[in-house]
XYZ file of C-alpha atoms in Angstrom:
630
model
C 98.190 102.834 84.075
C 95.981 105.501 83.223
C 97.813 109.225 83.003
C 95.400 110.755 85.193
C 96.390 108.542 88.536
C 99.643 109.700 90.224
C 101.107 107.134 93.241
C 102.781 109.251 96.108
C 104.990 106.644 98.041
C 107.308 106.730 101.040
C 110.162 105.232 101.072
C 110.928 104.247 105.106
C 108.837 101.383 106.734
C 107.358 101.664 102.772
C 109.267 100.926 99.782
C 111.669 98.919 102.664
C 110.876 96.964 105.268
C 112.544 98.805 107.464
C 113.306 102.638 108.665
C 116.849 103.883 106.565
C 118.416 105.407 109.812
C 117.816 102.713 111.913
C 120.101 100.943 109.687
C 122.462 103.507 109.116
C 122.679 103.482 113.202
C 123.613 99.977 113.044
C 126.558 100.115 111.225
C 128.003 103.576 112.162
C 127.366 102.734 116.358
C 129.312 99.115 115.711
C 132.098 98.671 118.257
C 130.069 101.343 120.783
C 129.614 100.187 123.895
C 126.035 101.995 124.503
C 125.253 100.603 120.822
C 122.150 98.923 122.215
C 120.959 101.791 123.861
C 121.731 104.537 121.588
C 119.661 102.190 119.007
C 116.550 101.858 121.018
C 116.854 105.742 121.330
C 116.884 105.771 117.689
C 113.709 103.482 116.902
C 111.901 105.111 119.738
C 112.522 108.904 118.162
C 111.692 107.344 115.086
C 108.360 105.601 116.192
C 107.479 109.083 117.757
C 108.130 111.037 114.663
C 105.929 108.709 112.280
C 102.996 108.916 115.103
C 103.069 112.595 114.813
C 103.892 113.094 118.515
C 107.029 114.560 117.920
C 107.666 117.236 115.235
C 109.795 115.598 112.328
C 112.284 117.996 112.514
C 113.316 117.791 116.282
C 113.355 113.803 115.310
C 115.429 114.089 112.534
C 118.401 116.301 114.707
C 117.807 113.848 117.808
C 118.514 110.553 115.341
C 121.538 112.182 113.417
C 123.414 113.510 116.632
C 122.976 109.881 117.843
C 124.455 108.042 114.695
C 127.641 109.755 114.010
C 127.579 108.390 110.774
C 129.807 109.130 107.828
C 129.317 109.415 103.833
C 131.424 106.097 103.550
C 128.941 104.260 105.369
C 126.531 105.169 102.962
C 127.543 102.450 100.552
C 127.212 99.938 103.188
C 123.449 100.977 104.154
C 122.458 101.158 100.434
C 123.688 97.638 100.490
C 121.694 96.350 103.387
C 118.904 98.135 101.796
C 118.727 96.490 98.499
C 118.100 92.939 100.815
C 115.131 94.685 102.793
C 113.226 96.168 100.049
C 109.668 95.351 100.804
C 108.101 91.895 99.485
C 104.478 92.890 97.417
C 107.043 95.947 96.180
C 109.398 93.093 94.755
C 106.642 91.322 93.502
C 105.271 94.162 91.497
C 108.571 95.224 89.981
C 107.538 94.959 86.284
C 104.471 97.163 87.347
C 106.904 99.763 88.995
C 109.350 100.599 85.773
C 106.307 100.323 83.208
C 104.800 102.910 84.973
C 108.005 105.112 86.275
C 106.444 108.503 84.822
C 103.490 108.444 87.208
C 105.170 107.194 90.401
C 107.040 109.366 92.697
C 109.076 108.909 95.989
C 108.449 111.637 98.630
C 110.083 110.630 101.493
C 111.938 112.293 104.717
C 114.915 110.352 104.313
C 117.509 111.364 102.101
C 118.484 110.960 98.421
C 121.833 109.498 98.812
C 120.414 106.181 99.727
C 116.659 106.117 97.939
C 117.512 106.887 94.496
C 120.259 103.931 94.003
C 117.292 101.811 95.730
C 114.481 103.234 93.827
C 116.438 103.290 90.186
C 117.138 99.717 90.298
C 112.936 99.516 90.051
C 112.859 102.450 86.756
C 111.791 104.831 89.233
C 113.184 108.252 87.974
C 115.776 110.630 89.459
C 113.600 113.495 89.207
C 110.261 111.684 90.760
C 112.412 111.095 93.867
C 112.081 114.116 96.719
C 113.885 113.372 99.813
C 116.407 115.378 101.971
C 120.113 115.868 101.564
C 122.825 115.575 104.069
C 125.481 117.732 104.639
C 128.980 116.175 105.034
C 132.119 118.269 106.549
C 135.769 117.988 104.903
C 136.154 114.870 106.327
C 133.104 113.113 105.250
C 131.105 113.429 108.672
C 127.646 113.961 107.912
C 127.071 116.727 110.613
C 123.761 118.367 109.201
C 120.831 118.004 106.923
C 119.752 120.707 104.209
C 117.854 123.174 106.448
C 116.142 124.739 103.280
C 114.912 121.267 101.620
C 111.122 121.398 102.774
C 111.172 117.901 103.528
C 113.457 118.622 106.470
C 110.218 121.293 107.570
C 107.321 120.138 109.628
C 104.309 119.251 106.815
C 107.085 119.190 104.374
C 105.986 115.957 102.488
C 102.748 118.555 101.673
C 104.879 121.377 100.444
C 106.700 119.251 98.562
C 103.699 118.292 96.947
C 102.430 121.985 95.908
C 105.559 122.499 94.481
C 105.601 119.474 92.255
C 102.147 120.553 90.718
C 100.625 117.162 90.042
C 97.398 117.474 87.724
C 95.083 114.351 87.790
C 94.325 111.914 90.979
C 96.454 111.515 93.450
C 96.909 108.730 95.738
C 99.398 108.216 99.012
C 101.120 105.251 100.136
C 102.818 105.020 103.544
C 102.989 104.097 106.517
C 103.489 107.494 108.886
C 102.049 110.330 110.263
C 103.507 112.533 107.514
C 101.856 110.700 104.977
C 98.299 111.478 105.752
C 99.181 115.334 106.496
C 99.327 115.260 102.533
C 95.630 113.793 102.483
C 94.790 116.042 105.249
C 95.963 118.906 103.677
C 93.591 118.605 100.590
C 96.567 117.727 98.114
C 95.718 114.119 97.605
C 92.257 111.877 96.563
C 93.298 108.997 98.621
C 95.656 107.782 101.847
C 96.216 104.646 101.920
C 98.321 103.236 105.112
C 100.867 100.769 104.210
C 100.783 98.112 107.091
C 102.710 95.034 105.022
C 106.034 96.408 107.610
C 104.094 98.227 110.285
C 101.017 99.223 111.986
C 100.573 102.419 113.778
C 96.975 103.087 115.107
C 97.462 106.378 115.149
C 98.102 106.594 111.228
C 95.787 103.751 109.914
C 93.289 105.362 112.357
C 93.173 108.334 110.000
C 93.311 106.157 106.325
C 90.942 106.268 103.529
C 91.884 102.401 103.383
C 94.690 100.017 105.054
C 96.831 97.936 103.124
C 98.381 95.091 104.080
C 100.478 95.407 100.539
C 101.157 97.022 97.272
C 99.009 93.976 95.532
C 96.049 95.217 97.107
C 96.273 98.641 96.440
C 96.925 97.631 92.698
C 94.113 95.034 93.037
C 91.248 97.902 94.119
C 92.281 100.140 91.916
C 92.291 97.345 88.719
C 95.883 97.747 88.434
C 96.995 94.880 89.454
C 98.443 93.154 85.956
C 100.588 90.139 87.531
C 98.405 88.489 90.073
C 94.938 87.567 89.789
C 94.109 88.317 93.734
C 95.948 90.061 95.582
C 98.090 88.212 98.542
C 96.960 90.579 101.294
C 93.386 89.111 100.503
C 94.306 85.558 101.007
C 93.118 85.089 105.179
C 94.902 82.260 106.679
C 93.655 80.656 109.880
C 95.974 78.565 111.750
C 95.046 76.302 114.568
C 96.498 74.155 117.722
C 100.215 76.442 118.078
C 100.832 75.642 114.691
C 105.258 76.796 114.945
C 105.992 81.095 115.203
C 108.469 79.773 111.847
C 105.308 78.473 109.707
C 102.937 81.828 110.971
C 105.988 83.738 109.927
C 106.709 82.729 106.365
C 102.860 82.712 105.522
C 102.860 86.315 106.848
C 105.805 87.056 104.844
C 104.467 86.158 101.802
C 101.464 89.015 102.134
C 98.750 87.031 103.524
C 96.356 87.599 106.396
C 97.370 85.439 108.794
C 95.157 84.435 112.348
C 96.498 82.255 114.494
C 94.206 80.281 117.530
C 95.996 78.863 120.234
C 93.473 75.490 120.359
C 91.587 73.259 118.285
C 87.809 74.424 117.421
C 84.926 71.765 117.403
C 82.569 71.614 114.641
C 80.162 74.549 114.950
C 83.424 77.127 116.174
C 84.952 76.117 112.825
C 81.597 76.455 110.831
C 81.795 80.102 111.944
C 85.467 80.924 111.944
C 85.878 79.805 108.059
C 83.268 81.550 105.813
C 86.165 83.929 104.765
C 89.004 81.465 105.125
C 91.081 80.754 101.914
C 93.844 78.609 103.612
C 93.202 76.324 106.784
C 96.114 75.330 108.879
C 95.525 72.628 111.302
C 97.032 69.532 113.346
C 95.394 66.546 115.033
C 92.605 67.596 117.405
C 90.558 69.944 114.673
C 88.232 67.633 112.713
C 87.660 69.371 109.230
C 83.911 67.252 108.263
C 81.514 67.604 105.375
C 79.514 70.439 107.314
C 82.339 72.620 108.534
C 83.543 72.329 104.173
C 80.223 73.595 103.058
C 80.673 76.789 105.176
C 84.030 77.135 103.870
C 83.013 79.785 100.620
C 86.357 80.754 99.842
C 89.185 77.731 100.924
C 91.129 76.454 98.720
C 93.617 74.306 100.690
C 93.906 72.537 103.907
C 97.410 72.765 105.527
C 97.744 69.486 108.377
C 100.929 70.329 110.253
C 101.104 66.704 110.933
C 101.790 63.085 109.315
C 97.543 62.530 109.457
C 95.207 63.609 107.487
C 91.958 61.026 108.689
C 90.626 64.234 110.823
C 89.922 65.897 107.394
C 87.280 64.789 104.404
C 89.324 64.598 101.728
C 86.788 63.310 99.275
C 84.288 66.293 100.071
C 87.873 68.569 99.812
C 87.907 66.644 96.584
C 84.311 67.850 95.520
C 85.130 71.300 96.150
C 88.782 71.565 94.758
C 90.552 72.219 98.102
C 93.529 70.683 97.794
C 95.047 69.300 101.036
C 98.726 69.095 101.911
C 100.402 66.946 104.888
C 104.578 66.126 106.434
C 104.490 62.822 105.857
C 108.312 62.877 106.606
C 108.686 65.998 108.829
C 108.829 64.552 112.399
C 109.627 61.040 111.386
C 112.694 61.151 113.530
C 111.015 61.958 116.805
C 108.120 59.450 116.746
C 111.149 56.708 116.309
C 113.511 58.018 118.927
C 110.551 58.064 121.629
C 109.496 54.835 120.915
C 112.635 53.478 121.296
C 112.651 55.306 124.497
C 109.791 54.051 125.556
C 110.588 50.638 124.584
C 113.499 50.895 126.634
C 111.515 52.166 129.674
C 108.735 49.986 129.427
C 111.297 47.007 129.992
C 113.384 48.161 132.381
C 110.507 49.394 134.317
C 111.637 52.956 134.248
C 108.484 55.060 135.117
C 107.442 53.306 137.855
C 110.556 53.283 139.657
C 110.802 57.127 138.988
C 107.072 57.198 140.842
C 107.649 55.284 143.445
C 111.488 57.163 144.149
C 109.229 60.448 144.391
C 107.012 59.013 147.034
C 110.378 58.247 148.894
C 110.077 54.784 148.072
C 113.769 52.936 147.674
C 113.217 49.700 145.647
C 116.473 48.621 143.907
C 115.534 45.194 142.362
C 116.081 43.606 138.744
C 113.024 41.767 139.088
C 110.885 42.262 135.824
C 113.857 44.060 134.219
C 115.342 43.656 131.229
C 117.588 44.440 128.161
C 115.910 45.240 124.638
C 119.248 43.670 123.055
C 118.458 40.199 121.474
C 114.636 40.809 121.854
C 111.805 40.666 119.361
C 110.216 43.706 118.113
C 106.920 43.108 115.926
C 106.294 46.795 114.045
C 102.695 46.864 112.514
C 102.785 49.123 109.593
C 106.179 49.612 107.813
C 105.697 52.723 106.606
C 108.120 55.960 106.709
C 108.216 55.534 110.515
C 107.873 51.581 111.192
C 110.789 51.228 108.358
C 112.961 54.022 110.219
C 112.511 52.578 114.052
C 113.129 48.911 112.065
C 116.662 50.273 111.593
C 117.171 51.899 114.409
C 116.069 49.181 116.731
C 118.207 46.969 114.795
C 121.156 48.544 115.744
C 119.727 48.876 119.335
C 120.239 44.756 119.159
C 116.572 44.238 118.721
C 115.400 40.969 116.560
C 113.110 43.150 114.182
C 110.150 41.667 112.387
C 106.832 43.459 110.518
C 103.539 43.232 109.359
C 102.012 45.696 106.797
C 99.005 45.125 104.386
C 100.682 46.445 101.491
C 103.713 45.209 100.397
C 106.662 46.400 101.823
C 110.606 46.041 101.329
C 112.207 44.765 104.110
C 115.001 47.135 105.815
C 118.258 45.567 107.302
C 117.675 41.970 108.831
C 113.953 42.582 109.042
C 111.591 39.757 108.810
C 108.201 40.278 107.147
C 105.354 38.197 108.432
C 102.295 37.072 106.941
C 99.882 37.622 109.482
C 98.954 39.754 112.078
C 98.318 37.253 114.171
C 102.036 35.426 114.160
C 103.662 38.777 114.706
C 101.537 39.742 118.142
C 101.857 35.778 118.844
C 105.636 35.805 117.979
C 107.302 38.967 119.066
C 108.098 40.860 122.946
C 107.945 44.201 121.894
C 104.011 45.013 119.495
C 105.016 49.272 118.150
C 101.750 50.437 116.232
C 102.507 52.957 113.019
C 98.981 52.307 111.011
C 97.499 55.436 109.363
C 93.999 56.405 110.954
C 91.579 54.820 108.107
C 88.343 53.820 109.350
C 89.248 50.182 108.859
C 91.866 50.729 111.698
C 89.531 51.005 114.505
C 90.288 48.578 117.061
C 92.874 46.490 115.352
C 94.215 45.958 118.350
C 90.894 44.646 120.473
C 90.578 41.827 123.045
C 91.308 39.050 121.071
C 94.433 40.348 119.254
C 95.839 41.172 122.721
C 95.313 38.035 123.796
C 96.943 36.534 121.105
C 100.155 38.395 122.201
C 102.862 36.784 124.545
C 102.471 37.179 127.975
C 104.089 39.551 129.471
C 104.811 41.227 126.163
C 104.419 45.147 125.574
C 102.068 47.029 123.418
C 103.938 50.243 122.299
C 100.716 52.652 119.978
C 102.091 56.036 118.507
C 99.717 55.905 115.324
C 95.919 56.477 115.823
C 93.856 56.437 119.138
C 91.304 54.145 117.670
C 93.129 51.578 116.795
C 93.735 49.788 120.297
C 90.521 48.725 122.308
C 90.849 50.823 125.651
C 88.976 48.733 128.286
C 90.500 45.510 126.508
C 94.233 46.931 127.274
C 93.336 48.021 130.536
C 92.051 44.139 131.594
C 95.528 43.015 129.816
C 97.752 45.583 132.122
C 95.651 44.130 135.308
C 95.790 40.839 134.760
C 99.242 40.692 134.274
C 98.283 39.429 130.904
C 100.833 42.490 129.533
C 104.007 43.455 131.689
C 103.275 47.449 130.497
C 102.081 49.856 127.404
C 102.890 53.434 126.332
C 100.171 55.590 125.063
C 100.708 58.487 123.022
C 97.299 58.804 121.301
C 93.474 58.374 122.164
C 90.056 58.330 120.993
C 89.165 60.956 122.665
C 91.617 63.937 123.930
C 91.224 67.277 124.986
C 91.407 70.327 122.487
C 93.562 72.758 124.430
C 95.754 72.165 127.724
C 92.959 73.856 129.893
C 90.929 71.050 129.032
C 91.339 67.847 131.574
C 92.441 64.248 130.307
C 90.290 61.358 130.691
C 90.931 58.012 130.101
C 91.097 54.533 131.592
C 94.215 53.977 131.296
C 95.370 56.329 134.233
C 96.752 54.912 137.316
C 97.814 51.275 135.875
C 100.940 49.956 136.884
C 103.913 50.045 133.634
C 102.274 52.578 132.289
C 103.527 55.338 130.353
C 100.995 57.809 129.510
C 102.000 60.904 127.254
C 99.737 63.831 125.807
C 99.797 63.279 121.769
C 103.563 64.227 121.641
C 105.574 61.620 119.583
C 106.034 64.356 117.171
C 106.189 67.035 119.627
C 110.214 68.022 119.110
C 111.647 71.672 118.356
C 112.942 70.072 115.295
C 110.084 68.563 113.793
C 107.778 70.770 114.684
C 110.583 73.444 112.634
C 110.389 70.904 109.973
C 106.487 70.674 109.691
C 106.416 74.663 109.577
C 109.052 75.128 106.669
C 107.324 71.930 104.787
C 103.745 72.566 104.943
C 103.299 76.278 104.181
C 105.873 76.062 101.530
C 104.100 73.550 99.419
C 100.954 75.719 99.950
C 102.393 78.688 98.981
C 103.651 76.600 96.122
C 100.453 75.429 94.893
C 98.615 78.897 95.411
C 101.672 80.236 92.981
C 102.149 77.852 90.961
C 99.506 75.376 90.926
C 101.805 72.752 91.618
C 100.160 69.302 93.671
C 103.075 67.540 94.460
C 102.759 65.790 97.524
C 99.013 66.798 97.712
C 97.308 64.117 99.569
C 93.960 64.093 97.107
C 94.984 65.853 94.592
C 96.508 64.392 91.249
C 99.763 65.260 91.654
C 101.810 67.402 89.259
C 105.122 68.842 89.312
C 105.092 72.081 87.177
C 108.146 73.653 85.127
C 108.872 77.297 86.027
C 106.174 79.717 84.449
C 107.863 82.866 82.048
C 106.219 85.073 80.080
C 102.815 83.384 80.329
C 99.580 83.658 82.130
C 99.229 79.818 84.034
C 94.798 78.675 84.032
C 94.518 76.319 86.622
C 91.199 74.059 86.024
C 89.948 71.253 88.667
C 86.832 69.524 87.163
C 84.746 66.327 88.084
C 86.574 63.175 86.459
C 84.618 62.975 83.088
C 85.165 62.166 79.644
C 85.842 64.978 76.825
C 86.487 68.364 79.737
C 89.829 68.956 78.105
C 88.830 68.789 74.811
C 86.202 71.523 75.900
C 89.094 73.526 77.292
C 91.229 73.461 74.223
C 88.078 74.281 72.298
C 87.322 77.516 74.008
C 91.196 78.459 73.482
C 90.935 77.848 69.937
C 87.843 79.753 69.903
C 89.455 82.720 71.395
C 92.387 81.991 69.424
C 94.767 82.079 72.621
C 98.141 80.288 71.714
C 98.513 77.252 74.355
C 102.507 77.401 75.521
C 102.035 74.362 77.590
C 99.531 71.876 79.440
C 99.269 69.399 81.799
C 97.090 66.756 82.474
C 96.172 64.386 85.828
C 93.367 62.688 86.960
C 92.247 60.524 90.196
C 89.206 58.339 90.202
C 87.146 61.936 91.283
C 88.843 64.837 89.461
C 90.790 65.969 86.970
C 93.330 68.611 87.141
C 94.315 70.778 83.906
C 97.053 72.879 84.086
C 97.107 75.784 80.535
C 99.887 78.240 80.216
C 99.092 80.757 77.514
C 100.739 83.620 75.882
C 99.793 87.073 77.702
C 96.424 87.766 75.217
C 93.359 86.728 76.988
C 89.810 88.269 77.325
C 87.231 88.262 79.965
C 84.947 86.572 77.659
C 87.393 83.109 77.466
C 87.698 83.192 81.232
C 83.735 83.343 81.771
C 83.315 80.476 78.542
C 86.336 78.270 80.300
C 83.954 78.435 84.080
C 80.797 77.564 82.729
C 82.697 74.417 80.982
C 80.076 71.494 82.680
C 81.886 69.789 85.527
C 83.806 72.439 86.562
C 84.348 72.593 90.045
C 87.444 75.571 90.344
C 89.152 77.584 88.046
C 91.982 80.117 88.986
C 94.601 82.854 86.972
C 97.620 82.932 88.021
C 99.983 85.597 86.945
């Protein structure tokens, strides 16, 4: 870090996630019955005080006649503070203590908490300026050092005067009292610190505003540890992706959007120009053309078991790596079909119509028990295999088709042919993946090659049963009922009306794309899919990538990680370990994988590196994406 740049930086809502005294208030006010109360006062004085429309002294008396707080509680808030310091802070640790002589903390709050925070990151004693409290006999803090000028209105800019700093300076905060140090001529730069909080009224008056400490290192070429800063990294998430997946991508510094609905074509063509990370579920189709106006994405996030409403060989061409929850709501789709299984032969939804047109009609005609009857699963995959043992257990004679080989669960039968399992069983469940070759397995002359009066149970892929053909089957009596989850065509958003052929028939149980629509998978989905993301933006590890070769990657130390996807041809890594050795950069480890389209090279190397190598290792031919991390 160059001697002549000087980094100003608050400590509240800054260096923390969180305000000090907001803190403190929760553990001196617990046991108070107006704790609640007195707290909101708190945050609310506090909020006013950072906007500027309240002087910081008369908020700093209002908040510390409200806590009653003593100097053994002090301990206890520097302890909750250590778990709450903020995230691109963390992050940059190694960049904080190398560079301790030209990094100071001038903050309102008060020394006894900041500098055992601060220390722990090599920040010096004597760069920290904050206020003091004053404690009686007994350890109440009752006051604050009138004299400090930090306690003053504009003190953060007095403070600076008197500290003298020769070369640039730059400010990073997040309140009012932060830019009165720009606006009063002592600083080069304010930069509004939004990774915690945004106040319009501060960023409003910023030179620039930072979503993290990586991005202030990053435009000032500081930035030694990551190659791109996180706050750079805009994430669009579609279709209600879960609050638990838009939270943890958020907390790990990226921009994050998130649109209710799904987008057609020419909306996403648009919307992703300056998208590094997609997020999507079933209704968004990601095709060739909305890929080639995607300049900056580098992985596809399907918060869902599918991935046919993506082009994952032109992701492939382009190095976007896509990522899926093959396992995440496994458990729902089985329990509903079971339900629905169950329904479908007792008659269930019908009966439940009819009873809410006032209609009484208690009969066991067409009614039946699932125990002792067949079920035919077709495709025996992580769901088919888990509703094989459930139904089981239900009683349920289970047998399966499945084009690739498959281990049978329990007592399940495997069949040779599609054709004997619709002809054999009483119960047809559909779990097929949505590959073009899928379309209309089930037409007109596979359902009539089913039992009569038999069920037709489809939670996979709307294409895959003929409509009008199932329809003819449900009037005819040719099939006693079906259950619907999916469609080839539904409607992007829950303004949009649902269409489909299928409404009205008797035995019919119609459901909006749902069979993974529980709290607990959706929870599931959101933890899964943005973690292996995050993972392979870190990282660069694949595992579980859906067309990527995947590789599982040892933890990176002391190294710099080169992450190279390249067109499956002979002789690229050769040409990679050739620039190295031409650059004579020491190779600490590497890793190798290749599909029938690309390869994917995986260099650590020790921490000496020029510009030069990283242009040479680009321009290698067949190179389709290269990336630095650390």
């Amino acid at each position: 870090m160059p001697q002549t740049k000087k980094f100003i930086i608050d400590f509240d809502s800054t260096f923390t996630q969180v305000e000090a005294l907001d803190i403190l208030g929760e553990i001196s006010l617990q046991g108070d019955p107006k704790a609640s109360e007195k707290l909101q006062a708190i945050k609310d004085i506090t909020d006013k005080g950072m906007e500027g429309s309240l002087t910081f002294r008369e908020s700093l008396e209002q908040r510390l006649e409200i806590l009653q707080a003593t100097q053994a509680q002090i301990s206890d808030l520097i302890s909750a503070l250590k778990q709450k310091v903020s995230k691109s802070f963390e992050r940059n640790k190694e960049f904080l203590q190398e560079n301790a002589e030209d990094i100071f903390i001038v903050s309102n709050g008060f020394k006894d908490f900041i500098i055992p925070i601060v220390g722990e990151f090599g920040i010096k004693k004597e760069n920290v300026f904050a206020n003091d409290f004053v404690y009686d006999e007994a350890g109440n803090i009752v006051d604050f050092n009138r004299e400090n000028p930090l306690s003053k209105n504009n003190g953060k800019a007095e403070t600076i005067k008197q500290i003298n700093l020769d070369g640039d300076i730059y400010v990073i905060g997040d309140g009012y009292t932060d830019y009165e140090i720009k606006a009063s001529g002592l600083a080069n730069k304010f930069y509004a610190f939004t990774e915690n909080i945004h106040r319009p009224k501060v960023t409003s008056k910023a030179d620039h505003v930072a979503l993290s400490l990586d991005e202030i290192l990053y435009i000032n070429n500081l930035n030694k540890k990551f190659s791109y800063p996180k706050s750079r990294i805009k994430v669009l998430l579609l279709e209600n992706v879960h609050p638990i997946g838009v939270e943890l991508l958020k907390e790990e510094g990226y921009q994050v959007e998130v649109v209710a609905s799904a987008m057609n074509e020419d909306e996403l063509c648009e919307k992703i120009k300056n998208v590094s990370i997609l997020g999507i579920r079933s209704k968004t189709n990601v095709t060739k053309k909305v890929l080639d106006n995607a300049n900056r994405l580098i992985s596809i996030g399907a918060f869902c078991i599918g991935t046919n409403q993506i082009d994952l060989e032109t992701c492939q061409e382009k190095g976007i790596a896509v990522f899926n929850a093959p396992f995440s709501n496994t458990r729902s789709v089985v329990e509903m079909a079971i339900a629905e299984i169950i329904f479908l032969m007792r008659n269930f939804h019908d009966k439940s119509l009819s009873m809410h047109q006032t209609k009484w009609d208690k009969s066991a005609t067409g009614s039946f028990e699932i125990r002792g009857k067949k079920l035919g699963i077709i495709g025996y995959g992580n769901i088919g295999a888990q509703l094989s043992v459930l139904a089981e257990n239900m009683g349920m004679n289970v047998f399966y088709y499945d084009v690739v080989e498959k281990l049978a669960l329990g007592n399940a039968t495997k069949l040779d042919s599609l054709d004997e399992l619709l002809s054999t069983c009483d119960v047809i469940s559909l779990h097929v993946d949505g590959r073009k070759d899928n379309k209309c397995l089930i037409d007109a002359d596979k359902i009539n090659k089913m039992k009569k009066g038999a069920y037709l149970v489809n939670l996979s892929r709307g294409h895959v049963v003929e409509i009008p053909a199932l329809k003819e089957a449900i009037l005819s009596g040719h099939l006693a009922g079906c259950a619907v989850d999916v469609f080839p065509e539904e409607p992007k958003n829950n303004s949009e009306p649902f269409v489909s052929e299928l409404i009205g028939l008797p035995n019919t149980i119609l459901t909006p794309h749902i069979g993974g629509s529980t709290l607990e998978a959706q929870q599931n989905i959101a933890r899964f899919v943005p973690g292996k993301i995050m993972e392979y933006v870190n990282t660069g590890n694949t595992f579980n990538s859906v067309n990527f070769p995947n590789i599982q990657l040892p933890f990176l130390k002391d190294a710099h990680r080169l992450i190279h996807i390249h067109q499956n041809e002979p002789g690229v890594l050769a040409k990679i370990n050739q620039v190295l050795a031409n650059y004579e950069i020491n190779i600490n480890g590497q890793y190798l994988k290749t599909n029938e389209k690309i390869g994917y090279v995986i260099t650590d190397i020790d921490k000496a590196y020029t510009e030069e190598a990283i242009e040479a290792l680009k321009a290698i031919p067949g190179t389709i994406r290269f990336r630095i991390l650390y």
